[in-house]
Amino acid sequence: MEKTLAIAVINVKAKAYIELLKLKLTLAVVFSGVFGYCLAVDQINWWMIAILIVASICMTGAANIINQIIEKDSDKVMKRTAVRPLPTGRLTVREAATFAFILFGAACYLYVQFFNIRAAALAVLSLLLYGFVYTPLKRKGQVAVFVGALPGAFPPMIGWVAATNHFGWIPGILFAVQFFWQFPHFWSIGWLAFDEYKKAGIQMMPGNGKTTDTAFRIMIYTLFLLPIGWLPFLLGVTGIYSALVATIGGILFLAQTFHLMRTCTDKAALQMMFGSLLYLPVVQIVYLLDKV
């Protein structure tokens, strides 16, 4: 009986630790990092990619845990976050912090040992910006989205630098694509969760809430994706086909913002959110397939 109870407790704890990682978000970050790495190398080394995946999961997981520790009180207020491990008490802050520290240490070791100091420094900077700058700023106003877009755009750059050990125009462009993509993506989420965020004292939306003005601002940032999508081709990294696909994807994405401007409904925002979830991985995969 005691053994069964102990196993049940261990299972609950293990599940809670895994939940802390926010695996859906973490895997999206990992995908972008692997994309940047694969775009940079001439020949894919699957062993190195596996190590990069583990390092990315550890660093992103640590950042997500810091975010949840700081937001544990506001998470209790919102329906979609109230079931997380810290608000429900399935894990203590000390347990979460210890786990974050272990993940952070493992990530730093892997980046330095198998890749380079530059990639490690970028990954650490990403964690610091996300956990200790963006997270507290979410209660201060809309500037949080701009700050949060910085670490959110680092993964493909980190992957490129991990492969090459140098910066340049190309990783900068990969950063720019993901940077501008985040505004329509997160603002569509902010539109859908506007009331919940407001209740928790978090301001994630531009303008004055669910208005045409807000939708117009979303459209402006989406517009940047059209010219930026051509830059990998213009720099000779990818071929013309990927530029055309990126343009078509950008136009379809932009059309969704016009629909949101016209209707200002949650349905249009939801469609735009799903559109954003398709746009980025499709464009990144096409860039890889059309790599010069």
Coordinates of C-alpha atoms in Angstrom, one line a residue:
M1 CA 0.0 0.0 0.0
E2 CA 2.8 2.4 1.0
K3 CA 4.7 1.5 -2.1
T4 CA 1.7 2.1 -4.3
L5 CA 1.2 5.5 -2.7
A6 CA 4.8 6.4 -3.2
I7 CA 4.7 5.5 -6.9
A8 CA 1.5 7.6 -7.3
V9 CA 3.2 10.6 -5.6
I10 CA 6.2 10.2 -7.9
N11 CA 4.0 10.0 -11.0
V12 CA 2.2 13.2 -9.9
K13 CA 5.4 15.0 -9.3
A14 CA 7.0 13.8 -12.6
K15 CA 3.9 14.9 -14.5
A16 CA 4.0 18.3 -12.8
Y17 CA 7.7 18.8 -13.7
I18 CA 7.0 18.0 -17.3
E19 CA 4.1 20.4 -17.3
L20 CA 6.5 23.1 -16.1
L21 CA 8.4 22.8 -19.4
K22 CA 5.4 24.0 -21.5
L23 CA 6.3 21.4 -24.1
K24 CA 4.2 22.8 -26.9
L25 CA 5.9 26.2 -26.7
T26 CA 9.3 24.6 -26.0
L27 CA 9.1 22.3 -29.0
A28 CA 8.2 25.2 -31.3
V29 CA 11.3 27.0 -30.0
V30 CA 13.4 23.9 -30.6
F31 CA 12.1 23.6 -34.1
S32 CA 13.2 27.1 -35.0
G33 CA 16.6 26.5 -33.4
V34 CA 17.1 23.3 -35.4
F35 CA 15.9 25.2 -38.6
G36 CA 18.6 27.8 -38.1
Y37 CA 21.3 25.1 -37.5
C38 CA 20.3 23.1 -40.6
L39 CA 20.2 26.1 -42.8
A40 CA 23.8 27.0 -41.8
V41 CA 25.4 23.6 -42.3
D42 CA 26.4 21.9 -45.5
Q43 CA 25.9 18.4 -44.1
I44 CA 23.6 17.5 -41.4
N45 CA 25.0 15.7 -38.3
W46 CA 22.1 14.1 -36.5
W47 CA 24.1 13.6 -33.4
M48 CA 24.8 17.3 -33.1
I49 CA 21.1 18.1 -33.9
A50 CA 20.1 15.7 -31.0
I51 CA 22.4 17.6 -28.6
L52 CA 21.0 20.9 -29.9
I53 CA 17.5 19.7 -29.2
V54 CA 18.3 18.7 -25.7
A55 CA 20.1 22.0 -25.0
S56 CA 17.2 24.0 -26.4
I57 CA 14.7 22.1 -24.4
C58 CA 16.7 22.6 -21.2
M59 CA 17.2 26.4 -21.7
T60 CA 13.7 27.1 -22.9
G61 CA 12.3 25.0 -20.1
A62 CA 14.3 26.9 -17.5
A63 CA 13.0 30.2 -19.0
N64 CA 9.4 28.9 -18.9
I65 CA 9.8 27.9 -15.3
I66 CA 11.1 31.3 -14.3
N67 CA 8.1 32.8 -16.0
Q68 CA 5.7 30.6 -14.1
I69 CA 7.4 31.3 -10.7
I70 CA 7.0 35.1 -11.2
E71 CA 3.5 34.7 -12.5
K72 CA 2.2 32.1 -10.1
D73 CA -0.2 34.5 -8.4
S74 CA -1.7 35.9 -11.7
D75 CA -1.9 32.4 -13.1
K76 CA -4.4 31.6 -10.3
V77 CA -6.7 34.2 -11.7
M78 CA -6.8 33.0 -15.3
K79 CA -8.8 29.9 -16.3
R80 CA -6.2 28.5 -18.8
T81 CA -3.3 28.9 -16.3
A82 CA -5.0 28.1 -13.0
V83 CA -4.3 24.4 -13.5
R84 CA -0.5 24.8 -13.8
P85 CA 1.7 23.0 -11.2
L86 CA 2.5 26.1 -9.1
P87 CA -1.0 27.6 -8.8
T88 CA -2.4 24.2 -7.9
G89 CA 0.4 23.5 -5.3
R90 CA 1.5 20.3 -7.0
L91 CA 5.0 21.8 -6.9
T92 CA 6.5 24.3 -4.6
V93 CA 8.4 27.4 -5.8
R94 CA 11.6 25.9 -4.4
E95 CA 11.1 22.6 -6.3
A96 CA 10.5 24.6 -9.5
A97 CA 13.5 26.9 -9.0
T98 CA 15.7 23.9 -8.4
F99 CA 14.5 22.2 -11.5
A100 CA 15.1 25.4 -13.5
F101 CA 18.6 25.7 -12.2
I102 CA 19.5 22.1 -13.2
L103 CA 18.1 22.6 -16.7
F104 CA 19.9 25.9 -17.0
G105 CA 23.2 24.3 -16.0
A106 CA 22.7 21.4 -18.4
A107 CA 21.9 23.7 -21.2
C108 CA 25.0 25.9 -20.6
Y109 CA 27.3 22.9 -20.5
L110 CA 25.9 21.5 -23.8
Y111 CA 26.1 24.8 -25.7
V112 CA 29.7 25.4 -24.5
Q113 CA 31.0 21.9 -24.8
F114 CA 29.5 20.9 -28.1
F115 CA 28.9 24.2 -29.9
N116 CA 30.4 27.6 -28.9
I117 CA 30.5 30.4 -26.4
R118 CA 28.5 32.8 -28.7
A119 CA 25.6 30.4 -29.0
A120 CA 25.6 29.8 -25.3
A121 CA 25.7 33.6 -24.6
L122 CA 22.7 34.2 -26.9
A123 CA 20.8 31.4 -25.2
V124 CA 21.5 32.8 -21.8
L125 CA 20.6 36.3 -22.9
S126 CA 17.3 34.9 -24.3
L127 CA 16.5 33.4 -20.9
L128 CA 17.3 36.6 -19.0
L129 CA 15.2 38.7 -21.3
Y130 CA 12.3 36.3 -21.2
G131 CA 12.3 35.4 -17.6
F132 CA 13.5 38.6 -15.8
V133 CA 12.6 41.4 -18.2
Y134 CA 9.6 40.4 -20.3
T135 CA 7.7 38.6 -17.6
P136 CA 7.6 41.4 -15.0
L137 CA 6.9 44.0 -17.8
K138 CA 3.7 42.2 -18.8
R139 CA 2.0 44.0 -15.9
K140 CA 3.4 47.4 -17.0
G141 CA 2.0 47.7 -20.5
Q142 CA 2.3 46.9 -24.1
V143 CA 6.0 47.4 -24.2
A144 CA 6.3 43.8 -22.8
V145 CA 5.3 42.4 -26.2
F146 CA 8.2 44.3 -27.9
V147 CA 10.7 43.1 -25.3
G148 CA 9.3 39.6 -25.4
A149 CA 9.7 39.5 -29.2
L150 CA 13.4 39.7 -28.8
P151 CA 14.1 36.4 -27.0
G152 CA 11.2 34.9 -29.0
A153 CA 13.2 35.6 -32.2
F154 CA 16.5 34.3 -31.0
P155 CA 16.1 30.5 -31.6
P156 CA 16.9 30.5 -35.4
M157 CA 19.8 32.9 -34.7
I158 CA 21.1 30.6 -31.9
G159 CA 20.9 27.6 -34.2
W160 CA 22.9 29.4 -37.0
V161 CA 25.5 30.7 -34.6
A162 CA 25.8 27.2 -33.0
A163 CA 26.6 25.8 -36.4
T164 CA 29.0 28.6 -37.6
N165 CA 30.3 30.4 -34.5
H166 CA 29.7 33.8 -36.1
F167 CA 27.0 36.4 -36.6
G168 CA 26.1 38.2 -39.8
W169 CA 23.3 39.3 -42.1
I170 CA 21.8 35.9 -42.5
P171 CA 21.1 35.1 -38.8
G172 CA 19.9 38.6 -38.5
I173 CA 17.3 38.0 -41.2
L174 CA 16.2 34.8 -39.6
F175 CA 15.8 36.8 -36.4
A176 CA 13.8 39.5 -38.2
V177 CA 11.3 37.0 -39.8
Q178 CA 10.5 35.5 -36.4
F179 CA 10.6 38.9 -34.6
F180 CA 7.8 40.5 -36.8
W181 CA 5.8 37.2 -37.0
Q182 CA 5.4 37.3 -33.2
F183 CA 3.3 40.4 -33.2
P184 CA 0.3 39.1 -35.2
H185 CA 0.7 35.8 -33.5
F186 CA 0.7 37.0 -29.9
W187 CA -1.7 39.8 -30.4
S188 CA -4.2 37.3 -31.9
I189 CA -3.8 35.3 -28.7
G190 CA -4.1 38.5 -26.7
W191 CA -7.3 39.3 -28.5
L192 CA -8.9 35.9 -27.6
A193 CA -7.7 36.1 -24.0
F194 CA -8.3 39.8 -23.6
D195 CA -10.8 39.5 -20.7
E196 CA -8.6 36.9 -18.9
Y197 CA -5.5 39.0 -19.2
K198 CA -7.4 42.1 -18.1
K199 CA -8.6 40.3 -15.0
A200 CA -5.0 39.3 -14.2
G201 CA -3.7 42.9 -14.7
I202 CA -1.8 41.9 -17.9
Q203 CA -1.8 44.3 -20.9
M204 CA -0.7 42.4 -24.0
M205 CA -2.7 44.2 -26.7
P206 CA -1.9 47.4 -28.7
G207 CA -4.5 50.1 -28.9
N208 CA -7.6 50.0 -26.7
G209 CA -8.6 46.3 -26.8
K210 CA -10.7 44.6 -29.5
T211 CA -11.0 47.6 -31.9
T212 CA -10.3 48.4 -35.5
D213 CA -7.3 50.4 -34.4
T214 CA -5.8 47.4 -32.7
A215 CA -6.4 45.2 -35.8
F216 CA -4.8 47.9 -37.9
R217 CA -1.7 47.8 -35.8
I218 CA -1.6 44.0 -36.2
M219 CA -1.8 44.4 -39.9
I220 CA 1.1 46.9 -40.0
Y221 CA 3.5 44.4 -38.3
T222 CA 2.3 41.5 -40.6
L223 CA 3.1 43.7 -43.6
F224 CA 6.8 43.6 -42.7
L225 CA 6.9 39.9 -43.4
L226 CA 6.4 40.4 -47.1
P227 CA 9.7 42.2 -47.9
I228 CA 11.7 40.3 -45.2
G229 CA 10.6 37.0 -46.7
W230 CA 12.6 37.8 -49.8
L231 CA 15.9 38.6 -48.1
P232 CA 17.2 35.0 -47.8
F233 CA 16.9 34.7 -51.6
L234 CA 18.5 38.1 -52.2
L235 CA 21.5 37.1 -50.1
G236 CA 21.9 33.9 -52.0
V237 CA 21.0 31.6 -49.1
T238 CA 17.8 30.2 -50.6
G239 CA 16.3 30.0 -54.1
I240 CA 13.5 31.9 -55.7
Y241 CA 10.8 29.3 -55.0
S242 CA 11.1 29.8 -51.2
A243 CA 10.8 33.5 -51.7
L244 CA 7.6 33.0 -53.7
V245 CA 6.1 30.7 -51.1
A246 CA 7.0 33.1 -48.4
T247 CA 5.3 35.9 -50.4
I248 CA 2.1 33.8 -50.9
G249 CA 2.1 32.9 -47.2
G250 CA 2.6 36.5 -46.2
I251 CA -0.3 37.7 -48.5
L252 CA -2.6 35.0 -47.0
F253 CA -1.6 36.0 -43.5
L254 CA -2.1 39.6 -44.3
A255 CA -5.5 38.9 -45.7
Q256 CA -6.5 37.5 -42.3
T257 CA -5.5 40.7 -40.7
F258 CA -7.8 42.7 -43.1
H259 CA -10.6 40.3 -42.2
L260 CA -10.0 41.0 -38.5
M261 CA -10.0 44.8 -39.2
R262 CA -13.3 44.4 -41.0
T263 CA -15.1 42.2 -38.5
C264 CA -13.3 42.7 -35.1
T265 CA -14.5 39.3 -34.0
D266 CA -13.0 36.5 -31.9
K267 CA -13.6 34.1 -34.8
A268 CA -11.4 36.2 -37.1
A269 CA -8.7 36.4 -34.3
L270 CA -8.8 32.7 -33.9
Q271 CA -8.4 32.1 -37.6
M272 CA -5.4 34.5 -37.6
M273 CA -3.9 32.6 -34.7
F274 CA -4.1 29.4 -36.6
G275 CA -2.8 31.1 -39.7
S276 CA 0.3 32.3 -37.7
L277 CA 0.9 28.8 -36.4
L278 CA 1.0 27.6 -40.1
Y279 CA 3.0 30.5 -41.6
L280 CA 6.2 30.2 -39.6
P281 CA 7.0 26.5 -39.8
V282 CA 5.9 26.3 -43.5
V283 CA 8.2 29.2 -44.4
Q284 CA 11.1 27.7 -42.5
I285 CA 10.6 24.3 -44.0
V286 CA 10.5 25.8 -47.5
Y287 CA 13.7 27.7 -46.8
L288 CA 15.4 24.5 -45.9
L289 CA 14.1 22.6 -48.9
D290 CA 15.2 25.5 -51.2
K291 CA 18.6 26.0 -49.6
V292 CA 21.3 27.0 -52.1

